[in-house]
Short mmCIF file of N, CA and C in Angstrom, two decimals:
data_model
loop_
_atom_site.label_atom_id
_atom_site.label_comp_id
_atom_site.label_asym_id
_atom_site.label_seq_id
_atom_site.Cartn_x
_atom_site.Cartn_y
_atom_site.Cartn_z
N MET A 1 -13.41 16.78 -17.54
CA MET A 1 -12.09 17.47 -17.16
C MET A 1 -11.45 16.90 -15.63
N GLU A 2 -10.34 16.15 -16.16
CA GLU A 2 -9.76 16.26 -14.80
C GLU A 2 -8.89 17.26 -13.79
N ALA A 3 -7.71 17.58 -15.28
CA ALA A 3 -7.16 17.90 -14.44
C ALA A 3 -5.90 18.56 -15.86
N ILE A 4 -5.68 20.08 -15.15
CA ILE A 4 -4.52 20.60 -16.27
C ILE A 4 -3.23 20.09 -16.20
N GLU A 5 -2.36 19.67 -17.21
CA GLU A 5 -1.45 19.01 -17.25
C GLU A 5 -0.47 19.50 -17.53
N PRO A 6 0.72 19.90 -16.91
CA PRO A 6 1.74 21.18 -17.96
C PRO A 6 3.12 20.76 -19.24
N TYR A 7 2.93 21.29 -19.48
CA TYR A 7 3.79 20.53 -20.97
C TYR A 7 4.94 21.15 -21.19
N LEU A 8 6.40 21.33 -21.15
CA LEU A 8 7.36 21.48 -20.54
C LEU A 8 8.47 21.82 -22.28
N THR A 9 8.95 22.56 -22.88
CA THR A 9 9.43 22.14 -23.74
C THR A 9 10.58 22.51 -23.51
N PHE A 10 11.63 22.41 -23.79
CA PHE A 10 13.31 22.53 -23.33
C PHE A 10 14.55 22.15 -25.03
N SER A 11 14.97 23.31 -24.66
CA SER A 11 16.30 23.52 -26.20
C SER A 11 17.45 22.38 -25.82
N GLY A 12 17.14 21.04 -25.39
CA GLY A 12 17.57 20.39 -25.50
C GLY A 12 18.46 19.77 -24.49
N ASN A 13 17.72 20.04 -23.74
CA ASN A 13 18.34 19.63 -22.01
C ASN A 13 17.07 18.82 -21.38
N ALA A 14 16.08 18.04 -22.17
CA ALA A 14 15.23 17.87 -21.59
C ALA A 14 15.29 16.12 -20.44
N ALA A 15 15.84 15.72 -20.73
CA ALA A 15 16.31 14.31 -19.67
C ALA A 15 17.25 14.88 -19.04
N GLU A 16 17.95 15.94 -19.20
CA GLU A 16 18.15 16.41 -17.32
C GLU A 16 17.08 17.15 -16.83
N ALA A 17 16.10 18.23 -17.24
CA ALA A 17 15.27 18.81 -16.64
C ALA A 17 14.49 17.76 -15.61
N MET A 18 13.94 16.68 -16.55
CA MET A 18 13.44 15.43 -16.18
C MET A 18 14.01 14.78 -14.83
N SER A 19 15.52 14.57 -14.84
CA SER A 19 15.91 13.74 -13.81
C SER A 19 16.03 14.73 -12.34
N PHE A 20 16.26 15.82 -12.76
CA PHE A 20 15.87 16.77 -11.54
C PHE A 20 14.93 16.90 -11.11
N TYR A 21 13.34 16.92 -11.85
CA TYR A 21 12.26 17.29 -11.24
C TYR A 21 11.62 15.81 -10.84
N ALA A 22 12.32 14.82 -11.09
CA ALA A 22 11.90 13.23 -10.60
C ALA A 22 12.76 13.39 -9.09
N SER A 23 13.95 14.29 -9.33
CA SER A 23 14.55 13.92 -8.02
C SER A 23 13.73 15.00 -6.88
N ALA A 24 13.42 16.02 -7.34
CA ALA A 24 13.39 16.97 -6.39
C ALA A 24 11.72 17.42 -5.76
N LEU A 25 10.66 16.71 -6.70
CA LEU A 25 9.57 16.44 -6.48
C LEU A 25 9.35 14.96 -6.03
N LYS A 26 10.13 14.39 -6.04
CA LYS A 26 10.20 12.66 -5.78
C LYS A 26 9.40 11.57 -6.26
N GLY A 27 9.22 11.79 -7.71
CA GLY A 27 8.47 11.38 -8.36
C GLY A 27 9.45 10.46 -9.54
N GLU A 28 8.64 9.92 -10.42
CA GLU A 28 9.52 9.14 -11.61
C GLU A 28 9.12 9.43 -12.86
N ILE A 29 10.41 9.20 -13.99
CA ILE A 29 9.67 9.00 -14.99
C ILE A 29 9.51 7.74 -15.97
N VAL A 30 7.81 7.57 -16.07
CA VAL A 30 7.16 6.85 -16.71
C VAL A 30 6.96 6.64 -17.58
N MET A 31 7.26 7.16 -18.61
CA MET A 31 7.79 7.33 -20.07
C MET A 31 9.08 8.15 -20.62
N SER A 32 9.82 7.65 -21.36
CA SER A 32 10.69 9.12 -22.42
C SER A 32 10.94 8.04 -23.64
N GLN A 33 10.92 9.14 -24.49
CA GLN A 33 11.52 8.39 -25.62
C GLN A 33 12.14 9.98 -26.77
N THR A 34 12.89 9.06 -27.75
CA THR A 34 13.45 10.33 -27.83
C THR A 34 12.97 9.95 -29.80
N TYR A 35 13.84 11.41 -30.22
CA TYR A 35 13.12 11.59 -31.54
C TYR A 35 13.96 10.41 -32.62
N GLY A 36 14.97 9.45 -31.96
CA GLY A 36 15.79 8.92 -32.58
C GLY A 36 14.53 7.55 -32.67
N GLU A 37 14.41 7.37 -31.13
CA GLU A 37 13.50 6.08 -30.75
C GLU A 37 12.21 6.04 -31.47
N SER A 38 11.41 6.39 -32.20
CA SER A 38 10.38 7.48 -32.73
C SER A 38 10.41 6.61 -34.09
N PRO A 39 9.06 6.49 -34.60
CA PRO A 39 9.16 5.98 -36.36
C PRO A 39 9.51 7.11 -37.02
N MET A 40 9.04 8.89 -36.51
CA MET A 40 9.17 9.73 -37.12
C MET A 40 10.19 9.75 -37.11
N GLU A 41 9.98 10.54 -38.82
CA GLU A 41 11.56 11.23 -39.69
C GLU A 41 11.89 12.47 -38.59
N SER A 42 13.48 12.72 -38.60
CA SER A 42 14.08 13.45 -37.28
C SER A 42 15.53 13.72 -37.99
N LYS A 43 15.82 14.22 -38.03
CA LYS A 43 17.37 14.84 -38.55
C LYS A 43 18.25 14.08 -37.28
N PRO A 44 19.41 13.70 -37.97
CA PRO A 44 20.27 13.09 -36.74
C PRO A 44 21.16 13.87 -35.92
N GLU A 45 21.26 15.27 -35.64
CA GLU A 45 21.28 15.65 -34.60
C GLU A 45 19.87 15.40 -33.33
N ASP A 46 18.97 15.45 -34.14
CA ASP A 46 17.85 15.31 -33.03
C ASP A 46 17.53 14.08 -32.03
N ALA A 47 18.18 13.12 -32.88
CA ALA A 47 18.28 12.12 -32.24
C ALA A 47 18.36 11.35 -31.20
N GLY A 48 18.87 11.74 -30.51
CA GLY A 48 19.03 12.13 -28.38
C GLY A 48 18.82 12.79 -27.84
N LYS A 49 17.56 13.58 -28.65
CA LYS A 49 16.66 14.79 -28.07
C LYS A 49 15.41 14.04 -27.15
N ILE A 50 14.92 14.56 -26.28
CA ILE A 50 13.23 13.75 -26.18
C ILE A 50 12.01 14.31 -27.14
N MET A 51 11.44 13.36 -27.29
CA MET A 51 10.22 13.51 -27.76
C MET A 51 9.07 13.82 -27.12
N HIS A 52 9.00 13.12 -26.79
CA HIS A 52 8.14 12.82 -25.16
C HIS A 52 8.36 12.57 -24.18
N ALA A 53 7.96 12.84 -22.53
CA ALA A 53 8.69 12.10 -22.09
C ALA A 53 7.08 12.79 -20.56
N VAL A 54 6.85 11.67 -19.87
CA VAL A 54 5.97 11.71 -18.50
C VAL A 54 6.97 11.44 -17.05
N LEU A 55 6.32 12.90 -16.33
CA LEU A 55 7.15 12.50 -15.06
C LEU A 55 5.68 12.82 -14.33
N LYS A 56 5.49 11.89 -12.87
CA LYS A 56 4.73 11.70 -12.09
C LYS A 56 5.04 11.23 -10.95
N ALA A 57 4.15 12.49 -10.42
CA ALA A 57 4.75 12.54 -8.53
C ALA A 57 3.61 12.72 -7.96
N GLY A 58 3.37 11.77 -7.36
CA GLY A 58 1.96 11.12 -6.81
C GLY A 58 0.75 11.69 -7.76
N PRO A 59 -0.48 13.33 -7.65
CA PRO A 59 -1.12 13.06 -8.73
C PRO A 59 -0.72 14.36 -9.68
N LEU A 60 0.49 14.51 -9.10
CA LEU A 60 1.15 15.69 -10.58
C LEU A 60 1.65 14.60 -11.51
N MET A 61 1.43 14.98 -12.51
CA MET A 61 2.03 14.29 -14.00
C MET A 61 2.83 15.90 -14.82
N ILE A 62 3.91 15.64 -15.11
CA ILE A 62 4.42 17.00 -15.89
C ILE A 62 4.89 16.19 -17.62
N MET A 63 4.49 16.44 -18.60
CA MET A 63 5.25 16.20 -19.90
C MET A 63 5.79 17.03 -20.06
N VAL A 64 6.50 16.74 -21.16
CA VAL A 64 8.00 17.66 -21.99
C VAL A 64 8.73 17.02 -22.98
N SER A 65 9.37 17.74 -24.05
CA SER A 65 9.70 17.58 -24.87
C SER A 65 10.63 18.84 -25.63
N ASP A 66 11.69 18.33 -26.07
CA ASP A 66 12.96 18.93 -26.92
C ASP A 66 12.32 19.66 -27.66
N ALA A 67 12.81 20.92 -27.68
CA ALA A 67 12.52 21.82 -29.37
C ALA A 67 12.92 21.29 -30.22
N ASN A 68 12.59 21.48 -31.62
CA ASN A 68 13.27 20.94 -33.36
C ASN A 68 13.12 22.19 -33.77
N ASP A 69 13.84 21.68 -34.77
CA ASP A 69 13.87 23.49 -35.95
C ASP A 69 12.51 23.56 -36.45
N GLN A 70 11.57 23.19 -36.35
CA GLN A 70 10.30 22.99 -36.96
C GLN A 70 9.55 24.11 -36.06
N PHE A 71 9.32 23.52 -34.27
CA PHE A 71 8.78 24.45 -33.36
C PHE A 71 10.48 24.41 -31.90
N PRO A 72 11.06 25.85 -32.49
CA PRO A 72 12.28 26.17 -31.70
C PRO A 72 10.61 26.53 -29.92
N VAL A 73 12.10 26.59 -29.17
CA VAL A 73 11.23 26.75 -27.63
C VAL A 73 11.52 29.20 -27.45
N GLN A 74 10.28 29.76 -27.39
CA GLN A 74 10.41 30.60 -26.85
C GLN A 74 10.21 30.78 -25.20
N HIS A 75 11.60 30.88 -25.25
CA HIS A 75 10.82 31.44 -23.20
C HIS A 75 10.09 32.69 -22.19
N GLY A 76 9.34 32.63 -21.83
CA GLY A 76 9.01 33.92 -21.77
C GLY A 76 8.58 33.63 -19.84
N ASN A 77 7.51 34.76 -19.32
CA ASN A 77 7.31 34.68 -18.46
C ASN A 77 5.71 34.86 -17.79
N SER A 78 5.33 34.13 -18.69
CA SER A 78 3.58 34.77 -18.56
C SER A 78 2.67 33.19 -18.87
N VAL A 79 3.72 32.14 -18.14
CA VAL A 79 3.26 30.74 -17.58
C VAL A 79 4.42 30.49 -16.03
N SER A 80 3.39 30.21 -15.14
CA SER A 80 4.32 29.65 -14.15
C SER A 80 3.56 28.13 -13.64
N LEU A 81 4.00 27.84 -13.32
CA LEU A 81 4.12 25.73 -12.45
C LEU A 81 3.38 25.66 -11.17
N SER A 82 2.36 26.10 -11.02
CA SER A 82 1.96 26.28 -9.11
C SER A 82 1.48 25.27 -8.61
N LEU A 83 2.30 25.24 -7.62
CA LEU A 83 2.85 23.24 -6.47
C LEU A 83 1.59 23.94 -5.47
N ASN A 84 0.81 23.06 -5.05
CA ASN A 84 0.02 23.73 -3.97
C ASN A 84 0.46 22.08 -2.60
N PHE A 85 0.31 22.84 -1.74
CA PHE A 85 0.99 21.87 -0.44
C PHE A 85 0.17 22.14 0.42
N THR A 86 0.27 20.18 1.23
CA THR A 86 -0.95 20.44 2.27
C THR A 86 -0.50 20.53 3.86
N ASP A 87 0.97 20.53 3.77
CA ASP A 87 1.99 20.96 4.87
C ASP A 87 2.80 21.82 4.58
N GLU A 88 3.21 21.59 5.57
CA GLU A 88 5.11 22.85 5.46
C GLU A 88 6.41 22.17 5.33
N LYS A 89 6.41 20.79 5.81
CA LYS A 89 7.66 20.19 5.71
C LYS A 89 7.47 19.61 4.08
N THR A 90 6.94 19.39 3.11
CA THR A 90 6.74 19.17 1.83
C THR A 90 6.74 20.45 1.37
N ILE A 91 6.55 21.54 1.57
CA ILE A 91 6.94 22.69 0.80
C ILE A 91 8.00 23.15 0.88
N GLU A 92 8.63 22.65 2.37
CA GLU A 92 10.23 23.56 2.26
C GLU A 92 10.65 22.80 1.57
N GLU A 93 10.85 21.27 1.85
CA GLU A 93 11.69 20.74 1.07
C GLU A 93 11.54 20.67 -0.16
N THR A 94 10.48 20.61 -1.20
CA THR A 94 10.18 20.50 -2.46
C THR A 94 11.28 22.62 -2.79
N PHE A 95 10.80 23.05 -1.75
CA PHE A 95 11.55 24.84 -2.45
C PHE A 95 12.53 24.58 -2.42
N LEU A 96 13.44 23.66 -1.48
CA LEU A 96 14.77 23.84 -1.15
C LEU A 96 15.41 23.08 -2.50
N ALA A 97 14.75 21.74 -3.18
CA ALA A 97 15.12 21.13 -4.24
C ALA A 97 15.11 21.84 -4.94
N LEU A 98 13.86 22.40 -5.41
CA LEU A 98 13.94 22.79 -6.83
C LEU A 98 14.91 24.41 -7.07
N SER A 99 15.12 24.96 -5.30
CA SER A 99 16.01 26.33 -5.66
C SER A 99 17.67 25.50 -6.37
N GLU A 100 18.23 24.37 -6.04
CA GLU A 100 19.57 23.95 -6.62
C GLU A 100 19.63 25.29 -8.79
N GLY A 101 20.60 25.61 -8.60
CA GLY A 101 20.37 26.43 -9.07
C GLY A 101 19.74 27.92 -9.96
N ALA A 102 18.79 28.17 -9.32
CA ALA A 102 17.69 28.85 -9.69
C ALA A 102 17.95 29.95 -9.20
N ASN A 103 17.17 30.88 -9.53
CA ASN A 103 16.88 32.39 -9.19
C ASN A 103 15.43 32.35 -8.07
N ILE A 104 16.27 33.00 -7.42
CA ILE A 104 14.56 32.66 -6.24
C ILE A 104 13.94 33.67 -6.36
N THR A 105 12.81 33.77 -6.84
CA THR A 105 11.99 35.41 -7.45
C THR A 105 11.48 35.78 -6.09
N MET A 106 10.98 35.26 -5.16
CA MET A 106 10.28 35.43 -3.25
C MET A 106 10.72 34.12 -2.68
N PRO A 107 11.12 34.43 -1.61
CA PRO A 107 11.56 33.35 -0.87
C PRO A 107 10.54 32.87 -0.20
N LEU A 108 10.41 31.86 0.06
CA LEU A 108 9.39 30.90 0.90
C LEU A 108 8.85 32.01 1.94
N GLN A 109 7.89 32.51 2.41
CA GLN A 109 7.59 32.90 3.69
C GLN A 109 6.23 33.10 3.99
N ASP A 110 5.93 33.52 5.32
CA ASP A 110 4.19 33.50 5.51
C ASP A 110 3.63 34.78 4.43
N THR A 111 2.33 35.19 4.44
CA THR A 111 1.94 35.90 3.82
C THR A 111 0.64 36.12 4.69
N PHE A 112 0.54 37.91 4.32
CA PHE A 112 -0.66 38.65 4.69
C PHE A 112 -1.94 37.62 4.49
N TRP A 113 -2.07 36.75 3.65
CA TRP A 113 -3.04 36.15 3.05
C TRP A 113 -3.44 35.10 3.40
N GLY A 114 -2.78 34.45 4.22
CA GLY A 114 -2.61 33.83 5.30
C GLY A 114 -1.96 32.07 4.96
N ALA A 115 -1.23 32.41 3.88
CA ALA A 115 0.16 31.36 3.30
C ALA A 115 1.14 31.02 3.56
N LYS A 116 2.04 30.04 2.99
CA LYS A 116 3.48 30.03 3.22
C LYS A 116 3.45 29.99 1.77
N PHE A 117 4.00 30.68 1.02
CA PHE A 117 4.39 31.38 -0.48
C PHE A 117 5.84 31.95 -0.69
N GLY A 118 6.20 31.35 -1.92
CA GLY A 118 7.17 31.44 -2.93
C GLY A 118 7.60 30.99 -4.15
N MET A 119 8.22 31.73 -4.61
CA MET A 119 8.72 31.90 -5.97
C MET A 119 10.07 31.57 -6.64
N LEU A 120 10.38 30.88 -7.66
CA LEU A 120 11.50 30.73 -8.55
C LEU A 120 11.06 30.39 -9.51
N THR A 121 12.84 30.69 -10.54
CA THR A 121 12.87 30.57 -11.77
C THR A 121 13.74 29.64 -11.74
N ASP A 122 13.60 28.08 -12.19
CA ASP A 122 14.54 27.16 -11.83
C ASP A 122 16.20 26.83 -12.89
N LYS A 123 16.91 26.20 -12.78
CA LYS A 123 17.97 26.11 -14.09
C LYS A 123 17.86 26.31 -15.06
N PHE A 124 16.99 25.15 -15.01
CA PHE A 124 15.99 25.06 -16.92
C PHE A 124 15.16 26.96 -17.63
N GLY A 125 14.94 27.34 -16.46
CA GLY A 125 14.35 28.80 -16.85
C GLY A 125 12.91 28.55 -16.79
N MET A 126 11.97 27.36 -15.68
CA MET A 126 11.14 27.54 -15.30
C MET A 126 10.88 27.75 -14.42
N ALA A 127 9.36 29.15 -14.48
CA ALA A 127 8.68 29.79 -13.35
C ALA A 127 8.03 28.84 -12.85
N TRP A 128 8.23 28.78 -11.05
CA TRP A 128 7.61 28.05 -10.15
C TRP A 128 7.20 28.90 -9.16
N MET A 129 5.87 28.78 -8.39
CA MET A 129 5.30 29.38 -7.28
C MET A 129 5.22 27.67 -6.41
N PHE A 130 5.08 28.24 -5.15
CA PHE A 130 4.94 27.02 -4.06
C PHE A 130 3.95 27.93 -3.37
N ASN A 131 3.28 27.10 -3.24
CA ASN A 131 1.39 27.45 -2.19
C ASN A 131 0.76 26.20 -0.85
N HIS A 132 1.09 26.69 0.21
CA HIS A 132 0.59 26.48 1.02
C HIS A 132 -0.83 27.27 1.95
N ASP A 133 -2.02 27.08 1.99
CA ASP A 133 -2.64 27.42 2.15
C ASP A 133 -3.04 27.05 3.78
N LYS A 134 -2.96 28.07 4.99
CA LYS A 134 -2.71 27.33 6.21
C LYS A 134 -4.02 27.69 7.34
N GLU A 135 -4.35 26.66 7.66
CA GLU A 135 -5.52 26.72 8.54
C GLU A 135 -6.05 28.52 9.44
N GLN A 136 -6.80 28.39 9.08
CA GLN A 136 -6.70 30.02 9.77
C GLN A 136 -7.63 29.62 10.70
N GLN A 137 -7.36 30.67 11.87
CA GLN A 137 -7.31 30.77 13.92
C GLN A 137 -8.76 31.44 13.76
N GLU A 138 -9.48 30.91 14.46
CA GLU A 138 -10.89 31.69 14.55
C GLU A 138 -10.81 32.32 15.63
N ASN A 139 -11.30 33.73 15.93
CA ASN A 139 -10.57 34.71 16.42
C ASN A 139 -11.96 35.52 17.55
#
């Protein structure tokens, strides 16, 4: 097994979310197909919705789709996307970028466990965690 890859489902705004995430995470959308572009049968109102799309940002890969009547979206708070960073500059830039229109549930801050950490729920309803483990100083 290589990695767990998040698959996010949206209620018709997956294309907008992917564009936002590509910008905020400094990545690129490497594949995107609507229901209308696919050979599978779909309702006319679903033709412009994303059936499957892939975003790559370095080693990170996020896949998305828009829900349809057969599999409606149900947002919850049981899953968060946790991003781990190797430097403080990048964690701060990414937190700021994903904060646009977000509900910041824990501002980015130094923690008692030796990390810079923060949490937010973005404008699309997705929960994100940000972590940068700082080097421990010898006493």
